Short mmCIF file of N, CA and C in Angstrom, two decimals:
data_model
loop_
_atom_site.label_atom_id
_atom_site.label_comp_id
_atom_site.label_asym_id
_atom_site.label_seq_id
_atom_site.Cartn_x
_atom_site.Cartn_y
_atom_site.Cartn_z
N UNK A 158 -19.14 -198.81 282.45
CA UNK A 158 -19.54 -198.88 283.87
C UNK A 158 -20.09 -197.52 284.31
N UNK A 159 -21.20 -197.59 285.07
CA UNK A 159 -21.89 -196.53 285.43
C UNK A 159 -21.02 -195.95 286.49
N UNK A 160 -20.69 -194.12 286.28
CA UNK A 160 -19.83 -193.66 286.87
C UNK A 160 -20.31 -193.34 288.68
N UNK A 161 -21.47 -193.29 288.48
CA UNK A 161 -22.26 -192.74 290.30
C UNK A 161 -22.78 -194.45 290.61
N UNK A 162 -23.11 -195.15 290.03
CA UNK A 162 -22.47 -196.66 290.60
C UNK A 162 -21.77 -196.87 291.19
N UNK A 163 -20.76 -196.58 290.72
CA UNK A 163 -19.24 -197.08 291.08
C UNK A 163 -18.97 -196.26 292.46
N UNK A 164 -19.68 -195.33 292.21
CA UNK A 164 -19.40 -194.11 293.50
C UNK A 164 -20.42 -194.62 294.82
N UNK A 165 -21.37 -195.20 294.49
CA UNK A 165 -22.40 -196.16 295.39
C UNK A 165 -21.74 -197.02 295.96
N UNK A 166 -21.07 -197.77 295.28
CA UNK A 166 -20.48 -198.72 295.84
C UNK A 166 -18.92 -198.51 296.79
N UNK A 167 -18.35 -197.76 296.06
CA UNK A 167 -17.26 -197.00 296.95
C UNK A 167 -17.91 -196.45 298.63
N UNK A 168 -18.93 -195.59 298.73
CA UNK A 168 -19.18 -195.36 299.46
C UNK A 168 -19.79 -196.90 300.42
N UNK A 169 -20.61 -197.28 300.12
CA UNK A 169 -21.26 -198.08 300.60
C UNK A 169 -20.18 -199.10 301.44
N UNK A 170 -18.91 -199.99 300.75
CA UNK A 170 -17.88 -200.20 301.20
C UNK A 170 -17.16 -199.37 302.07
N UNK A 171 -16.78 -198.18 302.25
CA UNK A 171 -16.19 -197.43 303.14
C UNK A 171 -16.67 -197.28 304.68
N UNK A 172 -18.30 -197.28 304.18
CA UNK A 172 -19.32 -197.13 305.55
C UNK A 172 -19.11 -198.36 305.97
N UNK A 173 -19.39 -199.70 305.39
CA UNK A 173 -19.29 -200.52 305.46
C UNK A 173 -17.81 -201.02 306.57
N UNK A 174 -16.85 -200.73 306.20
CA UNK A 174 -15.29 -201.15 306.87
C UNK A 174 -15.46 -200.17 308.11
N UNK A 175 -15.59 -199.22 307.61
CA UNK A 175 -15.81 -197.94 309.12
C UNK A 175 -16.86 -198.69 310.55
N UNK A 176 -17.89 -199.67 309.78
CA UNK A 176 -18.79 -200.10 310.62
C UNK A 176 -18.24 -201.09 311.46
N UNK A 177 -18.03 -202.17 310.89
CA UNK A 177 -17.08 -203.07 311.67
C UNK A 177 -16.26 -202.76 312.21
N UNK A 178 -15.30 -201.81 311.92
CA UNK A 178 -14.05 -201.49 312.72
C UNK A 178 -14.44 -200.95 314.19
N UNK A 179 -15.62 -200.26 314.24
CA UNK A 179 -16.46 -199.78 315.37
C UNK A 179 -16.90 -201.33 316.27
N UNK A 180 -17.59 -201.71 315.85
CA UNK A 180 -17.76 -202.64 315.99
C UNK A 180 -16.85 -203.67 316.78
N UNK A 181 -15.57 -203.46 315.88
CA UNK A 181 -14.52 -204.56 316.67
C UNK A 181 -13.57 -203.89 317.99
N UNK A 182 -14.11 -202.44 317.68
CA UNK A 182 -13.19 -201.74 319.38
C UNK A 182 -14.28 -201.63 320.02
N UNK A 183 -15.40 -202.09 319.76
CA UNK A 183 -16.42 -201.82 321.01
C UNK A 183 -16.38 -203.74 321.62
N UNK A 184 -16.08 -204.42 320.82
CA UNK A 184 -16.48 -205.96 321.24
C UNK A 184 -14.76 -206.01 322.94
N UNK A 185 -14.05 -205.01 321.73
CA UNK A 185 -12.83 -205.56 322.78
C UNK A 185 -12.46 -204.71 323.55
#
């Protein structure tokens, strides 16, 4: 498994959860 892949995707997921969570204290 490609090691800065894996690091793409880590990140990408993190931004990802961080986004929504914004998201869900701004809806409420």
């Amino acid at each position: 498994m490609n090691l800065a892949f894996a690091r793409l995707v880590w990140q990408f997921h993190f931004i990802r959860a961080r986004y929504w969570e914004d998201r869900a204290l701004n809806n409420n």
